[in-house]
Short mmCIF file of C-alpha atoms in Angstrom, two decimals:
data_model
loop_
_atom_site.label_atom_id
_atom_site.label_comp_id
_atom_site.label_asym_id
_atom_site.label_seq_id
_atom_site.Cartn_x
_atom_site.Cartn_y
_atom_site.Cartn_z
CA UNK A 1 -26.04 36.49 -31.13
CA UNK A 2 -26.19 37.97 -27.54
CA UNK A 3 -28.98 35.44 -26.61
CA UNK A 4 -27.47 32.23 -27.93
CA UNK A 5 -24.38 33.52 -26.14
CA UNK A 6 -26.32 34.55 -23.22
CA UNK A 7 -27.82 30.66 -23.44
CA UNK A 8 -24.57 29.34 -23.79
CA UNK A 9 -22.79 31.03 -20.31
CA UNK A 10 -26.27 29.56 -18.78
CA UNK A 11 -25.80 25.92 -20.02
CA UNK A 12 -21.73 26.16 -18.98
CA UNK A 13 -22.74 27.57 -15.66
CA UNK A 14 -25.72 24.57 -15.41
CA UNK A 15 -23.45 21.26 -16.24
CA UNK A 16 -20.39 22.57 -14.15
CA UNK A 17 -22.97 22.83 -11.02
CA UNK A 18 -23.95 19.38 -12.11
CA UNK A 19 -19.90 18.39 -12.07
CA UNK A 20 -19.61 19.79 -9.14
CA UNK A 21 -22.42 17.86 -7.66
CA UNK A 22 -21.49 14.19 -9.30
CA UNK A 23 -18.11 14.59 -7.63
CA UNK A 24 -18.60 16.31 -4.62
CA UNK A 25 -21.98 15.25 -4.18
CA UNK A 26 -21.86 14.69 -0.30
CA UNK A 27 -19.76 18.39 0.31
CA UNK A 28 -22.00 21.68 0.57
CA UNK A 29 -20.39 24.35 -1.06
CA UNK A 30 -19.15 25.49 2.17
CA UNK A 31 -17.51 22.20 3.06
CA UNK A 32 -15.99 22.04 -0.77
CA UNK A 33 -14.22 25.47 -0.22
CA UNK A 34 -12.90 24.65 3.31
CA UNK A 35 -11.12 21.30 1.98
CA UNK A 36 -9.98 23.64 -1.17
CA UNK A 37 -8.26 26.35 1.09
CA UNK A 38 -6.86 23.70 3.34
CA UNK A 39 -5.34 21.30 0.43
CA UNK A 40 -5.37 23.85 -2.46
CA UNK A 41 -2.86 26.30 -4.22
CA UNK A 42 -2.84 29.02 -1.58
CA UNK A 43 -2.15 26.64 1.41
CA UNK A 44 0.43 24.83 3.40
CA UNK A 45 0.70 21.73 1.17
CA UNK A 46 0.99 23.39 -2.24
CA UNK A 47 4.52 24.35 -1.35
CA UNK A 48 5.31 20.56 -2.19
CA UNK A 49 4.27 17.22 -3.68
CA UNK A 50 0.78 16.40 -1.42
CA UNK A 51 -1.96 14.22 -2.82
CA UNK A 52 -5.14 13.92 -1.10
CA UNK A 53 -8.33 11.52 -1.47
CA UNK A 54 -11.47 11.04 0.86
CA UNK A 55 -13.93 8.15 -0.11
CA UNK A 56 -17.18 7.10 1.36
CA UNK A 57 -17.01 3.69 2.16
CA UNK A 58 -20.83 3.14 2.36
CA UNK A 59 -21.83 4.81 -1.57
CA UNK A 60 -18.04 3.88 -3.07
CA UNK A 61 -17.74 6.92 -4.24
CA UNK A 62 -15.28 9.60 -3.95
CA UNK A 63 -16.30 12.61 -1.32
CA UNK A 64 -13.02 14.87 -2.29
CA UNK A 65 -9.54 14.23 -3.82
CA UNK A 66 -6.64 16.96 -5.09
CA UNK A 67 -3.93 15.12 -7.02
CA UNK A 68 -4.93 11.50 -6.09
CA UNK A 69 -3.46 10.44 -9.63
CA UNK A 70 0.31 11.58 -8.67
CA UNK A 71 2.68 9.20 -7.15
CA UNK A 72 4.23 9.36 -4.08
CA UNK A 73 6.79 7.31 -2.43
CA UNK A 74 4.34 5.62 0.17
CA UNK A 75 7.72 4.50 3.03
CA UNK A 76 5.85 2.01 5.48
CA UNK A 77 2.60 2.58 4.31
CA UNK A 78 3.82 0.10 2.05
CA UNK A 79 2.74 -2.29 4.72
CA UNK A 80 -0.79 -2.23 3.68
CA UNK A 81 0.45 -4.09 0.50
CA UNK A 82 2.20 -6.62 2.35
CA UNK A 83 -0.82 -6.94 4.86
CA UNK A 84 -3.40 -7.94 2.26
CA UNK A 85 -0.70 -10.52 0.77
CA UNK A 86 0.09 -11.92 4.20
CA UNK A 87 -4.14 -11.94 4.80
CA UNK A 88 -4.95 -13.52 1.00
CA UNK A 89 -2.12 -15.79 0.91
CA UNK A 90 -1.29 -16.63 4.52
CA UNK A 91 -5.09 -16.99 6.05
CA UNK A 92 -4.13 -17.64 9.61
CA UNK A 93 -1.09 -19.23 10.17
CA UNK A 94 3.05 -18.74 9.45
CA UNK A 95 5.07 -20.64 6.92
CA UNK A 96 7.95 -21.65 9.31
CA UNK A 97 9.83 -24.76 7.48
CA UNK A 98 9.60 -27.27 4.47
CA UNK A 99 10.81 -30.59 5.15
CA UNK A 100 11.63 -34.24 4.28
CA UNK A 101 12.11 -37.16 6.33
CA UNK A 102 14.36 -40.37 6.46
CA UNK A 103 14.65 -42.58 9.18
CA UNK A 104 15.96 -40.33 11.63
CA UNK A 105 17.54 -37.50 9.68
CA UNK A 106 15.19 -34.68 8.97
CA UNK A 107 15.76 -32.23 6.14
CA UNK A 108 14.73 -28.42 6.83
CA UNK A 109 14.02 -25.27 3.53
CA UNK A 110 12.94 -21.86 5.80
CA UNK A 111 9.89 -21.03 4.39
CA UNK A 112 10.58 -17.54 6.22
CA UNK A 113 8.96 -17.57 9.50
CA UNK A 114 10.31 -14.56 11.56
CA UNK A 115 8.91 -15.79 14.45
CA UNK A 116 12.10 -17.46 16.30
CA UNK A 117 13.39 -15.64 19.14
CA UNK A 118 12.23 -12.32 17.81
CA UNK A 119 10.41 -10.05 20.48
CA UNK A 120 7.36 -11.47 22.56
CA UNK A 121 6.01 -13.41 19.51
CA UNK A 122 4.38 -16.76 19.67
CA UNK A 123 7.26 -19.66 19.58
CA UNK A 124 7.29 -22.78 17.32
CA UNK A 125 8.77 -25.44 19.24
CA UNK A 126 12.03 -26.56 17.46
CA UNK A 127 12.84 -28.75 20.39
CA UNK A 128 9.55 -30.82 20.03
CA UNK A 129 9.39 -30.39 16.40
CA UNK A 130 13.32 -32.06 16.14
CA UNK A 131 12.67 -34.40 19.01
CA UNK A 132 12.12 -37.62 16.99
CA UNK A 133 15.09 -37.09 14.61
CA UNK A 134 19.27 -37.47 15.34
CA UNK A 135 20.48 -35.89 12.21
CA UNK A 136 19.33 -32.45 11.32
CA UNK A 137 20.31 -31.53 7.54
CA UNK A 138 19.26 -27.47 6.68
CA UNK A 139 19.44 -25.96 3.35
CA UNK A 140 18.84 -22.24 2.08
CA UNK A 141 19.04 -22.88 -1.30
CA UNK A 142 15.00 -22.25 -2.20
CA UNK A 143 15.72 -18.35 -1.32
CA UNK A 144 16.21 -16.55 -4.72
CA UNK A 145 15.63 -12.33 -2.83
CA UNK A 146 18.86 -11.45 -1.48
CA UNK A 147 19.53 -9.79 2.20
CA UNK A 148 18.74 -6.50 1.16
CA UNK A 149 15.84 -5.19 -0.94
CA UNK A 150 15.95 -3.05 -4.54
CA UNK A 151 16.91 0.13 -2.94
CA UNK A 152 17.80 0.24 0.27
CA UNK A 153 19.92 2.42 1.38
CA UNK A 154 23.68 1.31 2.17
CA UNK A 155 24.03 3.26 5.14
CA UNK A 156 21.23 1.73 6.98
CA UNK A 157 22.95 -1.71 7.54
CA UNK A 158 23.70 -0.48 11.38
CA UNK A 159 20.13 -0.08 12.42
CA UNK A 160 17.97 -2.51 13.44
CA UNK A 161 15.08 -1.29 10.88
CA UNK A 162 17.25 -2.98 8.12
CA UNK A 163 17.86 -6.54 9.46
CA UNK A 164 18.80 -8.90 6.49
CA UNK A 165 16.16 -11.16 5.66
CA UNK A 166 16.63 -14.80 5.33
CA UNK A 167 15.20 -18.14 4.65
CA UNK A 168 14.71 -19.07 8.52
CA UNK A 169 15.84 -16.41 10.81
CA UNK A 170 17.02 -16.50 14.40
CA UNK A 171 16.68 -13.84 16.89
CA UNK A 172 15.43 -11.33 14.29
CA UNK A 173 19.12 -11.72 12.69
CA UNK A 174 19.79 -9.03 15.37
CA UNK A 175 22.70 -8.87 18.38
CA UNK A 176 20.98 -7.20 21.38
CA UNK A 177 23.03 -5.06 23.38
CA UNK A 178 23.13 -4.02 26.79
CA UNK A 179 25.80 -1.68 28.97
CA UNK A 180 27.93 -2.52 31.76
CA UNK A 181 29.51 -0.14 33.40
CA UNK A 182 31.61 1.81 30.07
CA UNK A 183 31.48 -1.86 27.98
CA UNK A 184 28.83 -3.30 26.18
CA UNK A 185 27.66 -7.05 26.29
CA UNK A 186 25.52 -8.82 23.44
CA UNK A 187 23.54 -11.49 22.43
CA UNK A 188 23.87 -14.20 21.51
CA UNK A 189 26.85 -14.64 23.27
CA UNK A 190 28.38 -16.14 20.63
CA UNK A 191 29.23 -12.70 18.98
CA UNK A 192 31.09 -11.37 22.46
CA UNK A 193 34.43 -12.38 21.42
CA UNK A 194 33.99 -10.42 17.83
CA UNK A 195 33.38 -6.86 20.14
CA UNK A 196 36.60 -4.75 20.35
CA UNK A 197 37.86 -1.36 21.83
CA UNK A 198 38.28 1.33 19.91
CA UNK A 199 39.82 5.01 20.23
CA UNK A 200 37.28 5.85 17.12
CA UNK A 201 34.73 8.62 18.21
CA UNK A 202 31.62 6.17 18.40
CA UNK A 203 29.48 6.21 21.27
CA UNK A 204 27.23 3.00 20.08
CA UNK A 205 28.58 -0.33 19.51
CA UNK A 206 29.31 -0.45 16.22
CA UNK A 207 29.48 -3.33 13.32
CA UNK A 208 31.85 -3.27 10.91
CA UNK A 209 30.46 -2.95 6.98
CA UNK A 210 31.31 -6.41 5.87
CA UNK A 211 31.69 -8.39 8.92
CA UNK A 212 30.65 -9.55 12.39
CA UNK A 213 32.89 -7.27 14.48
CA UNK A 214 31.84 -5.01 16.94
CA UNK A 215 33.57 -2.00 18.47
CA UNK A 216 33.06 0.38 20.87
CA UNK A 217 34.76 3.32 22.63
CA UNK A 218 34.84 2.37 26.55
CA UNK A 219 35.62 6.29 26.98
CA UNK A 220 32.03 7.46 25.82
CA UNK A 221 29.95 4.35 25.36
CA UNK A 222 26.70 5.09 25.98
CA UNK A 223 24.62 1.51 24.56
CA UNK A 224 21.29 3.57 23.52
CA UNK A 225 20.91 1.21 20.49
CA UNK A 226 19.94 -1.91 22.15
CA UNK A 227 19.87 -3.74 18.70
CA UNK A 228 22.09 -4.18 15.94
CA UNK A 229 21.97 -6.77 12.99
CA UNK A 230 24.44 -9.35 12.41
CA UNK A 231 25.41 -10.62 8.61
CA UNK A 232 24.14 -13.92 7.92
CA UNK A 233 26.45 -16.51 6.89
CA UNK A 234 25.18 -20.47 6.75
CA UNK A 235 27.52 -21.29 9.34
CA UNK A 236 26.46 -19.09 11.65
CA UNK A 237 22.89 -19.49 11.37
CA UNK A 238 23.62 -23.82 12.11
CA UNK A 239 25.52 -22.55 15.20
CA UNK A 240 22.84 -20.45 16.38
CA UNK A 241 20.11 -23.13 15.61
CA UNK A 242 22.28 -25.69 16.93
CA UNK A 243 22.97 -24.28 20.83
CA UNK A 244 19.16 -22.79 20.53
CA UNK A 245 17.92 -26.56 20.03
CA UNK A 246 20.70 -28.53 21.51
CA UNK A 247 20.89 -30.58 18.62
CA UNK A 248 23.76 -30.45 16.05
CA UNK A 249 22.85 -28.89 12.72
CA UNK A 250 24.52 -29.45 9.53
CA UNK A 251 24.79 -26.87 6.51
CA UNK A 252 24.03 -28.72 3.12
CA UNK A 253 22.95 -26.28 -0.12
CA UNK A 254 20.58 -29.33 -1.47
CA UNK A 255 17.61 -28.46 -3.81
CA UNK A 256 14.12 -28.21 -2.28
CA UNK A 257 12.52 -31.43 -3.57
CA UNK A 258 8.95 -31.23 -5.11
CA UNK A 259 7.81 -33.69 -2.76
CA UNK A 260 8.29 -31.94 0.75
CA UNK A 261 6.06 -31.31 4.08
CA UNK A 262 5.09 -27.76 5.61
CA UNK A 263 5.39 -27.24 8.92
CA UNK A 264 3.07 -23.89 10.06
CA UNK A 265 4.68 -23.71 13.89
CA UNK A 266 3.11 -19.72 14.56
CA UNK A 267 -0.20 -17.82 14.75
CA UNK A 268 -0.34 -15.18 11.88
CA UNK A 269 -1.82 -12.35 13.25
CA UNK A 270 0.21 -11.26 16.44
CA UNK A 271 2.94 -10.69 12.97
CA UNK A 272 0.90 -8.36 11.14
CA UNK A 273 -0.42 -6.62 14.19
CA UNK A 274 3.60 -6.14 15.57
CA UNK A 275 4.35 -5.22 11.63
CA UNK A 276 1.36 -2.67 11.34
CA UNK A 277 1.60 -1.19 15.25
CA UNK A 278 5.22 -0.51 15.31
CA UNK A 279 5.93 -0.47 11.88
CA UNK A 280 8.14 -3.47 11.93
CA UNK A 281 10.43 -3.70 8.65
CA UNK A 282 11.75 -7.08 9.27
CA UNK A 283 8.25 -8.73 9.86
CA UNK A 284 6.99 -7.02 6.83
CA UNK A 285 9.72 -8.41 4.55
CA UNK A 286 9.86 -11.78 6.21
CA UNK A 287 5.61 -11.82 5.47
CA UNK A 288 6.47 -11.15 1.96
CA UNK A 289 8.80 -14.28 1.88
CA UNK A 290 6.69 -16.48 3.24
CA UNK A 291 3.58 -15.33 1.07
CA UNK A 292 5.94 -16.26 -2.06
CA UNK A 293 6.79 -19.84 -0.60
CA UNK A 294 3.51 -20.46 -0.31
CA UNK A 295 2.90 -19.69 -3.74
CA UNK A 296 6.27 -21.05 -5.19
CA UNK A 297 7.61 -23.00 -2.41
CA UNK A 298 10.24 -20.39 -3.11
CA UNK A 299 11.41 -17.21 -1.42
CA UNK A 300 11.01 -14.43 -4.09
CA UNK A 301 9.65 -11.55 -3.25
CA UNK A 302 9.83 -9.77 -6.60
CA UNK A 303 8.17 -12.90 -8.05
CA UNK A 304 5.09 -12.86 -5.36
CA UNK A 305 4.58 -9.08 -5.95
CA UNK A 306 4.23 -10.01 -9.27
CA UNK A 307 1.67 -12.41 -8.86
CA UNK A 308 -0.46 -10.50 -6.25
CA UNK A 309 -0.61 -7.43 -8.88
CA UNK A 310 -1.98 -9.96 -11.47
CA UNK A 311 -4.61 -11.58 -9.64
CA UNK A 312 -5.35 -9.83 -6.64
CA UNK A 313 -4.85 -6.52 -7.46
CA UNK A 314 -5.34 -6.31 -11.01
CA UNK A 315 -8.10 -4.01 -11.09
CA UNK A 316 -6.23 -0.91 -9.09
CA UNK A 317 -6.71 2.58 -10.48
CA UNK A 318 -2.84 2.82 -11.32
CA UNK A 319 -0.63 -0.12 -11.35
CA UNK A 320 1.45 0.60 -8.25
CA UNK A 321 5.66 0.30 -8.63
CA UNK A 322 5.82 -1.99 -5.74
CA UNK A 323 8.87 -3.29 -4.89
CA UNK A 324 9.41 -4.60 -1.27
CA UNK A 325 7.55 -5.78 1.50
CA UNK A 326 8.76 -2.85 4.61
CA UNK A 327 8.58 0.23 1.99
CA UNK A 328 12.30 1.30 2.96
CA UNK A 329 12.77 1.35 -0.59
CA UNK A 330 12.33 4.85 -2.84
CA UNK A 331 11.19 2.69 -5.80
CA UNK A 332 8.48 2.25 -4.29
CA UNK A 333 5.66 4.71 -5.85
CA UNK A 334 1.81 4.71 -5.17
CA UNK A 335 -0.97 6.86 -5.71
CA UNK A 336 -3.45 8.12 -3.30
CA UNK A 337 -6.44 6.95 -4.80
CA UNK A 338 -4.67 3.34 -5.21
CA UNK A 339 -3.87 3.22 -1.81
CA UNK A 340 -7.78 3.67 -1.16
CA UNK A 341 -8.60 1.00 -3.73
CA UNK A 342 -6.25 -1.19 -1.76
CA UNK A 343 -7.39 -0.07 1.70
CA UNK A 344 -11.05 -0.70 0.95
CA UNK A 345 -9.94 -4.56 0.08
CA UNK A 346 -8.61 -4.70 3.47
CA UNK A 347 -11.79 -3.59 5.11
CA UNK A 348 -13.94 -5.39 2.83
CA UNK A 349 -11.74 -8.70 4.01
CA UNK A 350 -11.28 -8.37 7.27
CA UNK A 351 -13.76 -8.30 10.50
CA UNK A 352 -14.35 -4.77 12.35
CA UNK A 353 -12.84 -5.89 15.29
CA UNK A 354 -9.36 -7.64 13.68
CA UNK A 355 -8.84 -4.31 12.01
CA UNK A 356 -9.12 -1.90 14.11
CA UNK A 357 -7.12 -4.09 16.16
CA UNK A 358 -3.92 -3.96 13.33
CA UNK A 359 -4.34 -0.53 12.56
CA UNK A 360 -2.28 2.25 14.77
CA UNK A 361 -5.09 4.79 16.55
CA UNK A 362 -4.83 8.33 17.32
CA UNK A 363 -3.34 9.58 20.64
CA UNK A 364 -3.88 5.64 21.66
CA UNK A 365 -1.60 3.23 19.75
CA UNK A 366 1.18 2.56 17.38
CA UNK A 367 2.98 4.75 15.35
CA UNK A 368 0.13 7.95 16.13
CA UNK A 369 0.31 7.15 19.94
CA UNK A 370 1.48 10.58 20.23
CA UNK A 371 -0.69 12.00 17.13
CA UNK A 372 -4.27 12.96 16.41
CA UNK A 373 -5.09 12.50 20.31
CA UNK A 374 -9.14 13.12 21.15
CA UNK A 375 -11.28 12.44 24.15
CA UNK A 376 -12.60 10.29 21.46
CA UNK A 377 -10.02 8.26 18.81
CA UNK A 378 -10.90 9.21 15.42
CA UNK A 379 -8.12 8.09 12.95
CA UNK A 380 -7.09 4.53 12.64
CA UNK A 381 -4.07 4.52 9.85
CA UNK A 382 -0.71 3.50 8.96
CA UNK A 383 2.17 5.93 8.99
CA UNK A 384 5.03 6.06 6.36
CA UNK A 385 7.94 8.08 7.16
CA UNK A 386 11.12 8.98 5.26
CA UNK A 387 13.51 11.62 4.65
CA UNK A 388 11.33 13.58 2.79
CA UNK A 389 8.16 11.60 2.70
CA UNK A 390 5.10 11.42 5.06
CA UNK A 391 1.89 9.76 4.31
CA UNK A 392 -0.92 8.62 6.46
CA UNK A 393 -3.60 6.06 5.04
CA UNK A 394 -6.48 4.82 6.95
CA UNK A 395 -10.27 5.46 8.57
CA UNK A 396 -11.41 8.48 9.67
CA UNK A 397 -14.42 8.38 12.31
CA UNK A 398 -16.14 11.68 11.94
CA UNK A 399 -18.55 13.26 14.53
CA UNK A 400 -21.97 12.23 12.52
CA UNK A 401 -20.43 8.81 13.43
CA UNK A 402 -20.06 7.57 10.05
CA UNK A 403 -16.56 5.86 8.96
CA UNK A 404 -14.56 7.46 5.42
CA UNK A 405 -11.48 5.70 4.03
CA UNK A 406 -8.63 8.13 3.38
CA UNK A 407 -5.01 8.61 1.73
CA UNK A 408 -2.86 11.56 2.55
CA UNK A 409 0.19 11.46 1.15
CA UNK A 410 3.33 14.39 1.09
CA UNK A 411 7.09 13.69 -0.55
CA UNK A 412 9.72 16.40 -1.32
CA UNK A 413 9.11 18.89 1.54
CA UNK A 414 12.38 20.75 2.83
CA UNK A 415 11.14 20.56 6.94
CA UNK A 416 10.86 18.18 9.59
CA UNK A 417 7.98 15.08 9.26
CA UNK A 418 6.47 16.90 12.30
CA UNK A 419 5.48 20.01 10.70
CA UNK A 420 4.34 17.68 7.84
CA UNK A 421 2.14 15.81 10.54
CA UNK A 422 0.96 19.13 12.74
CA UNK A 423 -0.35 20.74 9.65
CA UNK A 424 -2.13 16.80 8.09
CA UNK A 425 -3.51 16.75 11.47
CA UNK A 426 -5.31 20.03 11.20
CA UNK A 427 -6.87 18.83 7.83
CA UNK A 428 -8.38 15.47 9.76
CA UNK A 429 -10.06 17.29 12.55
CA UNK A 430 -11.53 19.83 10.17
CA UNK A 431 -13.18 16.60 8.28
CA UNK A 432 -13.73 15.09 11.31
CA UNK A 433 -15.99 18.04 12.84
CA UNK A 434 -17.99 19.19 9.56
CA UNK A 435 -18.72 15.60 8.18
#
């Protein structure tokens, strides 16, 4: 009895050193225990949700994970999502308009095309486009998402991160504002009659919750938020369009016909890599749009997130709860390990040089500018941060040289993102110096 259960300790000792080795078959023991102590129960991330995986891109297989089944709420890192679609769907170009002709009146259907007068990216040319034609007919009646995605919060509706999206926006369906003197002056000039003094205790320009007015108190105006989103109304958008073109547009809620043209006006990429850099929630949701009236030739996002998670992305280790195209929302919920699966699409699909080009770098660029600096950059990731919620999802270039896909992902801590970030960054250059 003593030998068999002397055999028996032996063969459990045996096969869990064989475990061991299957999964962590490219750690020593010593590199195994420093990832446990930095990610396990006695360290800084088991005082909340944190999920962790690290997967060699070059053997597909997994070099170390710690709860890479939970879900998190992924915020912008979301964006990954939306920049497969935009890549898969999209290839290289924007979906700016459907149309139809007649003689000399031209019908226009957004398609969702942020591009128009939004930041320094690439222009279609309305005027040339709308030269030939004297009547110009626009309809939004193909968009089926409404202004604001399945969960966003209320409150945001001030900032610019949570511009409305729309069929064919203008000006990033934003007002700019800029000071003079204690007063503030916007644009498109259009809104400067709707701005109004108040004795409130604001010190931004502020819109009111269900229309386009604007106040501001001219005793402690400061203008620090230098954008602010307007509501969208079909009126005002054919105002807009019409002094932008100089020709007169005319609101009309006609059906998209079957039969219709597509006019692609903008380069693709300069989107995604503003979206992915900065984090830019309006391009993101815009992308998903478009991706969905390419598919449809309607503007659904719910619909094309459906699709993409049939076909594309069918084969994920956990069905993700994917919801919008930005990640503002909370009901948005992804596991580590199936934001790897979706990362190594990405780098399967895209050239070296176009993705390290979208992706944010450490200390150099985007959203980690000020993160994970080195004489040397060594993480190339996208950030999502909420109240709450900080992940980081990406390549990590370690100082063998090689290249390991990563998800790191933390919700329901009670401190700043910072200390989140500090301590995340402390994990990276551990891997980054022993691999």
């Amino acid at each position: 009895m003593i030998r068999l259960s002397l055999t028996k300790k032996i063969l459990f000792i045996f096969l869990l050193f064989c475990f061991s080795q299957f999964s962590y078959g490219q750690l020593t023991r010593d590199q195994y225990l420093k990832l446990e102590s930095a990610l396990g129960d006695q360290s800084f991330f088991s005082k909340h949700l944190s999920g962790f995986e690290l997967y060699d891109l070059d053997s597909q297989t997994v070099v170390f994970e710690r709860n890479s089944e939970q879900r998190f709420i992924p915020a912008s890192t979301t964006k990954l999502f939306t920049l497969f679609a935009g890549v898969s769907i999209l290839n290289d170009s924007t979906q700016t308009l459907r149309y139809t002709t007649q003689g000399d009146t031209i019908r226009i259907w957004g398609a969702g095309d942020p591009s128009w007068g939004y930041k320094e990216l690439y222009q279609p040319e309305f005027k040339k486009f709308l030269a030939p034609f004297q009547t110009v007919i626009f309809s939004d009646a193909n968009q089926d998402s409404p202004a604001f995605g399945y969960g966003w919060q209320w409150d945001d509706y001030y900032y610019d991160y949570s511009a409305e999206r729309t069929s064919l926006p203008i000006f990033g369906n934003l007002v700019q504002v800029k000071r003079n003197g204690n007063r503030p002056v916007v644009s498109p000039k259009v809104f400067q009659s709707s701005v109004y003094p108040t004795q409130r205790s604001t010190r931004e320009l502020e819109r009111d919750f269900h229309s386009n007015r604007f106040y501001y108190n001219p005793n402690n105006f400061r203008g620090r938020e230098e954008f602010i989103p307007f509501i969208y109304s079909p009126e005002l958008f054919t105002q807009l369009a019409s002094e932008a073109t100089g020709k007169t547009w005319i609101y009309q809620s006609d059906s998209l016909p079957k039969e219709n043209q597509v006019w692609r006006a903008s380069p693709l990429l300069p989107i995604l890599k503003e979206m992915m850099l900065e984090s830019d929630n309006f391009l993101a949701e815009q992308t998903m749009l478009m991706v969905s009236d390419r598919i449809f030739q309607r503007l659904d996002t719910e619909r094309a997130i459906e699709y993409l998670l049939k076909t594309y992305l069918f084969d994920l280790p956990d069905k993700p709860q994917w919801v919008d195209g930005s990640g503002l929302s909370r009901h948005n919920l992804m596991t580590p390990r199936t934001m790897v699966a979706l990362f190594e699409k990405i780098y399967r699909m895209l050239p070296d040089d176009q993705l390290y080009e979208l992706l944010p770098t450490g200390g150099v660029s985007g959203t980690i500018e000020n993160s994970y600096q080195a004489q040397e950059p060594y993480i190339f990731a996208k950030t999502g941060t909420m109240s709450n919620n900080h992940s980081l999802v990406g390549l990590i270039k370690t100082k063998s040289g090689k290249i390991y896909c990563f998800a790191f992902m933390n919700s329901n801590y009670p401190y700043k993102a910072s200390v989140v970030r500090r301590e995340m960054e402390k994990v990276m250059v551990m891997i980054r110096d022993m691999l």
